[in-house]
Amino acid sequence: MIIGKKGWKPWTKAGFREGLYPIVILGAVGEAPAPAREARTLPEREAFPARGERCEARRRLWPVWWGRPIKYGVLSFGLRTAVANVRATGATATGWRELAESEPKASQRSFAAALAQSGGRDRGAAFGLALSLLNTVPLTDSRLSDAVGRLQTLASGNDELACAARYWLGRVDQLFRTPADYAGATDAYEALVRGGTQDHWGGEALVQLAILQLYVWPADAAPAARLASGESLLAKASSPDQRRDLHLLLAEAILHYGAGDAEALAHLKAAEQAGGHTGT
C-alpha cells in the first residue's frame, strides 16, 4: 500500500499506469513512471500483518526461492502449475483463465456456477474454487476455512485431483497459516513423496519438502543435519527437472550455511548436467 499524489489507493491496474507506486511482486522489482510528488510507502506489515509476515518468512527462511526455475516460479504460490495440470471445459475453463489472469473473485463466480450446474459433482470446479478462495485478498479466516474444507473433501478421493488437493493442503500449512504449520506441511509432502514422484504432484511435493528440510523443519536441526536430509531426497527424484531443482536447492543451502564452496559448485554442475535451464 502506498500514499502518493492522489492519496491512499489499493493496488490496481490504473494505479500502476498513473505511477502511484513502485512495482514489487515477490522479488521482481521494477519502477513505474515517477509521480509528480515523491510517494511515501506504507509498510506492508502495518497494512496487512498476516500477508507481511508470510512474505517476510519466505525472504528470511528460503533465500533460494527467488532463484528457482520458472516452472516452480511464483504465480500466486504455484498457481501456474495448478492451472497447467487440470483439464477443464466450459465455465470451469473460464474460471482457470480468470484465476491465471489474477482475477480470483471472477473465477470464484465461474467455478461456483460450474459446481452448481453439476449438482456439486464437478471435482475440477471444486478444486478451482478452493484455489480462488486462497488467492483472494484479503484472505480472511472464513475464506481460508472454506478453501481447506473443500480441499479436504477432494483429498479423500483416489484420483489426480485428490493428489493435487493433498499437495495444496500442505501449501496451506506452509504458507497460508499464521504461524506456519511446518510439521503439517512436512507430513503432507512426505505422504505424497511416498506415493511416488513420477506423479506430477509427488514431484512438486519433493521439492517443497527439500525447502522445508533445508531451512525450517525440524526447527532445532543443525545445518549439517539439514544438508544431509536434503541430500537424501536426491534418491527419490524421478526426473531430470526434479534432480536439477534439488541440486540447485542444495547448492544454495550449502552457501547459506557456509558449508563449502567446492561442495556447492559440485551441485551447481550437477544441476547444469540435468538440464532444463534457459537464458545465459
Short mmCIF file of C-alpha atoms in Angstrom, two decimals:
data_model
loop_
_atom_site.label_atom_id
_atom_site.label_comp_id
_atom_site.label_asym_id
_atom_site.label_seq_id
_atom_site.Cartn_x
_atom_site.Cartn_y
_atom_site.Cartn_z
CA MET A 1 0.00 0.00 0.00
CA ILE A 2 1.25 3.47 -0.92
CA ILE A 3 0.30 7.02 -0.07
CA GLY A 4 1.01 9.01 -3.25
CA LYS A 5 -0.08 12.10 -5.12
CA LYS A 6 -3.73 11.08 -5.11
CA GLY A 7 -3.83 9.70 -1.62
CA TRP A 8 -4.09 6.08 -0.45
CA LYS A 9 -5.15 3.50 -3.01
CA PRO A 10 -5.23 -0.29 -3.18
CA TRP A 11 -3.17 -1.90 -5.92
CA THR A 12 -4.98 -1.51 -9.25
CA LYS A 13 -4.02 -1.58 -12.90
CA ALA A 14 -5.00 2.06 -13.17
CA GLY A 15 -2.78 2.87 -10.23
CA PHE A 16 0.23 1.33 -11.96
CA ARG A 17 -0.49 3.32 -15.12
CA GLU A 18 -0.71 6.54 -13.11
CA GLY A 19 2.62 5.81 -11.40
CA LEU A 20 1.22 5.83 -7.88
CA TYR A 21 3.52 3.17 -6.51
CA PRO A 22 6.58 1.01 -7.28
CA ILE A 23 6.08 -2.41 -8.88
CA VAL A 24 7.26 -5.06 -6.41
CA ILE A 25 5.88 -8.57 -6.93
CA LEU A 26 7.53 -11.35 -4.89
CA GLY A 27 11.11 -10.39 -5.60
CA ALA A 28 10.73 -8.98 -9.14
CA VAL A 29 11.41 -5.27 -8.77
CA GLY A 30 10.75 -2.53 -11.31
CA GLU A 31 9.66 1.09 -11.18
CA ALA A 32 6.52 2.72 -12.54
CA PRO A 33 6.77 6.25 -14.01
CA ALA A 34 7.66 8.68 -11.24
CA PRO A 35 4.73 10.66 -9.84
CA ALA A 36 4.86 14.45 -9.68
CA ARG A 37 5.34 14.25 -5.92
CA GLU A 38 7.51 11.69 -4.13
CA ALA A 39 5.45 8.72 -2.90
CA ARG A 40 5.54 7.66 0.73
CA THR A 41 5.47 3.91 1.34
CA LEU A 42 3.15 2.48 3.99
CA PRO A 43 4.85 -0.66 5.39
CA GLU A 44 3.12 -3.85 4.20
CA ARG A 45 3.21 -5.37 7.71
CA GLU A 46 1.19 -2.43 9.03
CA ALA A 47 -1.39 -2.67 6.25
CA PHE A 48 -1.70 -6.47 6.04
CA PRO A 49 0.00 -8.10 9.04
CA ALA A 50 -0.60 -11.75 8.08
CA ARG A 51 0.46 -11.27 4.46
CA GLY A 52 3.51 -9.27 5.54
CA GLU A 53 4.59 -11.96 7.98
CA ARG A 54 4.31 -14.64 5.30
CA CYS A 55 6.36 -12.64 2.79
CA GLU A 56 8.97 -11.83 5.43
CA ALA A 57 9.24 -15.51 6.41
CA ARG A 58 9.73 -16.52 2.78
CA ARG A 59 12.54 -13.98 2.33
CA ARG A 60 14.22 -14.87 5.62
CA LEU A 61 13.93 -18.63 5.56
CA TRP A 62 14.05 -19.53 1.88
CA PRO A 63 16.78 -17.48 0.19
CA VAL A 64 16.77 -19.91 -2.72
CA TRP A 65 13.14 -19.21 -3.60
CA TRP A 66 13.90 -16.25 -5.84
CA GLY A 67 16.33 -18.21 -7.98
CA ARG A 68 14.18 -21.27 -8.72
CA PRO A 69 13.37 -22.15 -12.36
CA ILE A 70 10.21 -20.60 -13.79
CA LYS A 71 8.37 -23.94 -13.76
CA TYR A 72 8.28 -23.58 -9.99
CA GLY A 73 8.06 -19.79 -10.15
CA VAL A 74 5.52 -17.87 -8.14
CA LEU A 75 2.17 -17.12 -9.70
CA SER A 76 0.09 -16.95 -6.54
CA PHE A 77 2.32 -19.53 -4.82
CA GLY A 78 2.33 -22.18 -7.51
CA LEU A 79 -0.93 -21.44 -9.28
CA ARG A 80 0.84 -21.71 -12.65
CA THR A 81 1.41 -25.46 -12.22
CA ALA A 82 -2.11 -25.99 -10.89
CA VAL A 83 -3.61 -24.37 -13.98
CA ALA A 84 -1.30 -26.31 -16.29
CA ASN A 85 -2.26 -29.68 -14.84
CA VAL A 86 -6.05 -29.52 -14.69
CA ARG A 87 -8.17 -30.33 -17.75
CA ALA A 88 -11.28 -28.19 -17.91
CA THR A 89 -14.05 -27.04 -20.26
CA GLY A 90 -16.88 -24.51 -20.22
CA ALA A 91 -17.34 -22.41 -17.08
CA THR A 92 -14.55 -24.33 -15.35
CA ALA A 93 -12.10 -23.42 -18.13
CA THR A 94 -13.22 -19.79 -17.85
CA GLY A 95 -12.55 -19.93 -14.11
CA TRP A 96 -8.99 -21.16 -14.65
CA ARG A 97 -8.33 -18.45 -17.22
CA GLU A 98 -9.63 -15.78 -14.84
CA LEU A 99 -7.57 -17.17 -11.97
CA ALA A 100 -4.42 -17.24 -14.12
CA GLU A 101 -5.11 -13.61 -15.00
CA SER A 102 -5.22 -12.70 -11.28
CA GLU A 103 -8.99 -12.29 -11.14
CA PRO A 104 -9.83 -14.60 -8.21
CA LYS A 105 -13.23 -13.09 -7.45
CA ALA A 106 -14.37 -13.53 -11.04
CA SER A 107 -13.02 -17.08 -11.03
CA GLN A 108 -14.95 -17.82 -7.83
CA ARG A 109 -18.17 -16.93 -9.62
CA SER A 110 -17.27 -19.11 -12.64
CA PHE A 111 -16.28 -22.11 -10.53
CA ALA A 112 -19.35 -21.73 -8.30
CA ALA A 113 -21.58 -21.66 -11.40
CA ALA A 114 -19.91 -24.78 -12.81
CA LEU A 115 -20.24 -26.53 -9.46
CA ALA A 116 -23.94 -25.63 -9.19
CA GLN A 117 -24.59 -26.75 -12.76
CA SER A 118 -23.10 -30.16 -12.00
CA GLY A 119 -25.06 -30.57 -8.79
CA GLY A 120 -21.84 -30.36 -6.77
CA ARG A 121 -20.21 -33.26 -8.63
CA ASP A 122 -17.61 -31.32 -10.67
CA ARG A 123 -14.43 -32.01 -8.70
CA GLY A 124 -12.38 -29.80 -11.01
CA ALA A 125 -14.65 -26.84 -10.28
CA ALA A 126 -14.46 -27.55 -6.54
CA PHE A 127 -10.65 -27.58 -6.73
CA GLY A 128 -10.62 -24.33 -8.70
CA LEU A 129 -12.99 -22.69 -6.23
CA ALA A 130 -10.70 -23.66 -3.35
CA LEU A 131 -7.67 -22.10 -5.06
CA SER A 132 -9.67 -18.99 -5.95
CA LEU A 133 -10.50 -18.54 -2.28
CA LEU A 134 -6.85 -18.94 -1.31
CA ASN A 135 -5.80 -16.30 -3.84
CA THR A 136 -8.38 -13.70 -2.81
CA VAL A 137 -7.06 -10.70 -0.87
CA PRO A 138 -7.64 -10.29 1.96
CA LEU A 139 -7.54 -13.98 2.83
CA THR A 140 -9.99 -13.96 5.73
CA ASP A 141 -10.38 -16.77 8.23
CA SER A 142 -13.72 -17.72 6.68
CA ARG A 143 -12.23 -17.93 3.18
CA LEU A 144 -9.31 -19.99 4.43
CA SER A 145 -11.66 -22.34 6.30
CA ASP A 146 -13.90 -22.70 3.24
CA ALA A 147 -10.91 -23.48 0.98
CA VAL A 148 -9.46 -26.02 3.41
CA GLY A 149 -12.82 -27.76 3.78
CA ARG A 150 -13.15 -28.13 0.02
CA LEU A 151 -9.59 -29.42 -0.32
CA GLN A 152 -10.10 -31.94 2.48
CA THR A 153 -13.20 -33.28 0.74
CA LEU A 154 -11.30 -33.64 -2.54
CA ALA A 155 -8.30 -35.24 -0.78
CA SER A 156 -10.44 -38.21 0.30
CA GLY A 157 -10.64 -39.41 -3.31
CA ASN A 158 -8.16 -41.52 -5.25
CA ASP A 159 -7.69 -39.56 -8.48
CA GLU A 160 -5.21 -36.90 -9.61
CA LEU A 161 -7.32 -34.14 -8.08
CA ALA A 162 -7.07 -35.91 -4.72
CA CYS A 163 -3.27 -35.73 -5.00
CA ALA A 164 -3.49 -32.07 -6.01
CA ALA A 165 -5.72 -31.34 -3.01
CA ARG A 166 -3.29 -33.07 -0.63
CA TYR A 167 -0.44 -31.03 -2.07
CA TRP A 168 -2.35 -27.79 -1.60
CA LEU A 169 -3.28 -28.70 1.95
CA GLY A 170 0.46 -28.87 2.55
CA ARG A 171 0.86 -25.47 0.90
CA VAL A 172 -1.82 -24.04 3.17
CA ASP A 173 0.08 -25.25 6.24
CA GLN A 174 3.34 -23.94 4.82
CA LEU A 175 2.27 -20.51 3.55
CA PHE A 176 -1.25 -19.50 4.49
CA ARG A 177 -1.38 -20.12 8.23
CA THR A 178 -0.06 -17.73 10.86
CA PRO A 179 2.11 -19.08 12.36
CA ALA A 180 3.01 -21.57 9.66
CA ASP A 181 2.43 -25.26 10.43
CA TYR A 182 5.69 -26.69 9.07
CA ALA A 183 5.08 -30.07 10.72
CA GLY A 184 1.73 -30.41 8.96
CA ALA A 185 3.21 -29.33 5.63
CA THR A 186 6.07 -31.82 6.02
CA ASP A 187 3.65 -34.66 6.73
CA ALA A 188 1.56 -33.78 3.67
CA TYR A 189 4.59 -33.65 1.35
CA GLU A 190 6.14 -36.83 2.75
CA ALA A 191 2.89 -38.73 2.16
CA LEU A 192 2.84 -37.60 -1.48
CA VAL A 193 6.51 -38.47 -1.98
CA ARG A 194 5.92 -41.96 -0.55
CA GLY A 195 3.25 -42.40 -3.21
CA GLY A 196 5.89 -41.80 -5.88
CA THR A 197 7.43 -38.76 -7.52
CA GLN A 198 6.54 -39.93 -11.05
CA ASP A 199 3.18 -38.28 -10.39
CA HIS A 200 3.24 -34.53 -11.00
CA TRP A 201 2.10 -33.60 -7.50
CA GLY A 202 4.51 -36.04 -5.89
CA GLY A 203 7.33 -34.31 -7.77
CA GLU A 204 6.14 -30.88 -6.64
CA ALA A 205 5.93 -32.15 -3.06
CA LEU A 206 9.51 -33.47 -3.25
CA VAL A 207 10.89 -30.00 -4.00
CA GLN A 208 8.79 -28.33 -1.30
CA LEU A 209 9.87 -30.97 1.20
CA ALA A 210 13.50 -30.18 0.40
CA ILE A 211 12.93 -26.47 1.08
CA LEU A 212 11.39 -27.22 4.47
CA GLN A 213 14.07 -29.70 5.50
CA LEU A 214 16.93 -27.48 4.37
CA TYR A 215 15.74 -24.37 6.21
CA VAL A 216 12.94 -24.70 8.72
CA TRP A 217 11.94 -28.19 9.82
CA PRO A 218 12.74 -29.71 12.26
CA ALA A 219 13.18 -26.35 13.94
CA ASP A 220 16.15 -27.42 16.08
CA ALA A 221 18.10 -29.29 13.39
CA ALA A 222 21.76 -28.40 12.90
CA PRO A 223 22.93 -27.22 9.45
CA ALA A 224 24.80 -30.49 8.84
CA ALA A 225 21.65 -32.50 9.57
CA ARG A 226 19.57 -30.25 7.30
CA LEU A 227 22.00 -30.69 4.42
CA ALA A 228 22.12 -34.46 4.97
CA SER A 229 18.31 -34.61 4.82
CA GLY A 230 18.32 -32.64 1.61
CA GLU A 231 20.96 -34.90 0.07
CA SER A 232 18.89 -37.97 0.93
CA LEU A 233 16.00 -36.68 -1.19
CA LEU A 234 18.07 -36.91 -4.37
CA ALA A 235 17.49 -40.66 -4.40
CA LYS A 236 13.74 -40.06 -4.60
CA ALA A 237 13.92 -37.81 -7.68
CA SER A 238 12.44 -39.46 -10.75
CA SER A 239 13.01 -36.81 -13.45
CA PRO A 240 15.83 -34.52 -14.63
CA ASP A 241 13.78 -31.47 -13.60
CA GLN A 242 13.45 -32.74 -10.04
CA ARG A 243 17.17 -33.56 -9.82
CA ARG A 244 18.04 -30.12 -11.22
CA ASP A 245 15.88 -28.32 -8.65
CA LEU A 246 17.19 -30.39 -5.75
CA HIS A 247 20.81 -29.74 -6.76
CA LEU A 248 20.10 -26.01 -7.03
CA LEU A 249 18.44 -26.01 -3.62
CA LEU A 250 21.36 -27.91 -2.09
CA ALA A 251 23.93 -25.57 -3.64
CA GLU A 252 22.13 -22.50 -2.27
CA ALA A 253 21.74 -24.08 1.18
CA ILE A 254 25.42 -25.02 1.31
CA LEU A 255 26.38 -21.42 0.53
CA HIS A 256 23.78 -20.15 3.02
CA TYR A 257 25.30 -22.22 5.82
CA GLY A 258 28.90 -21.63 4.71
CA ALA A 259 29.46 -25.37 4.29
CA GLY A 260 31.95 -25.15 1.44
CA ASP A 261 32.25 -23.51 -1.97
CA ALA A 262 33.54 -26.71 -3.60
CA GLU A 263 30.53 -28.69 -2.41
CA ALA A 264 28.16 -26.02 -3.69
CA LEU A 265 29.93 -25.93 -7.05
CA ALA A 266 29.55 -29.71 -7.39
CA HIS A 267 25.79 -29.37 -7.00
CA LEU A 268 25.65 -26.50 -9.48
CA LYS A 269 27.49 -28.60 -12.04
CA ALA A 270 25.11 -31.49 -11.41
CA ALA A 271 22.16 -29.13 -11.92
CA GLU A 272 23.67 -27.97 -15.20
CA GLN A 273 24.07 -31.55 -16.34
CA ALA A 274 20.42 -32.26 -15.52
CA GLY A 275 19.44 -29.53 -17.99
CA GLY A 276 16.22 -27.57 -18.27
CA HIS A 277 17.82 -24.14 -17.98
CA THR A 278 17.10 -21.21 -20.25
CA GLY A 279 18.96 -17.95 -20.82
CA THR A 280 22.63 -17.19 -20.21
#
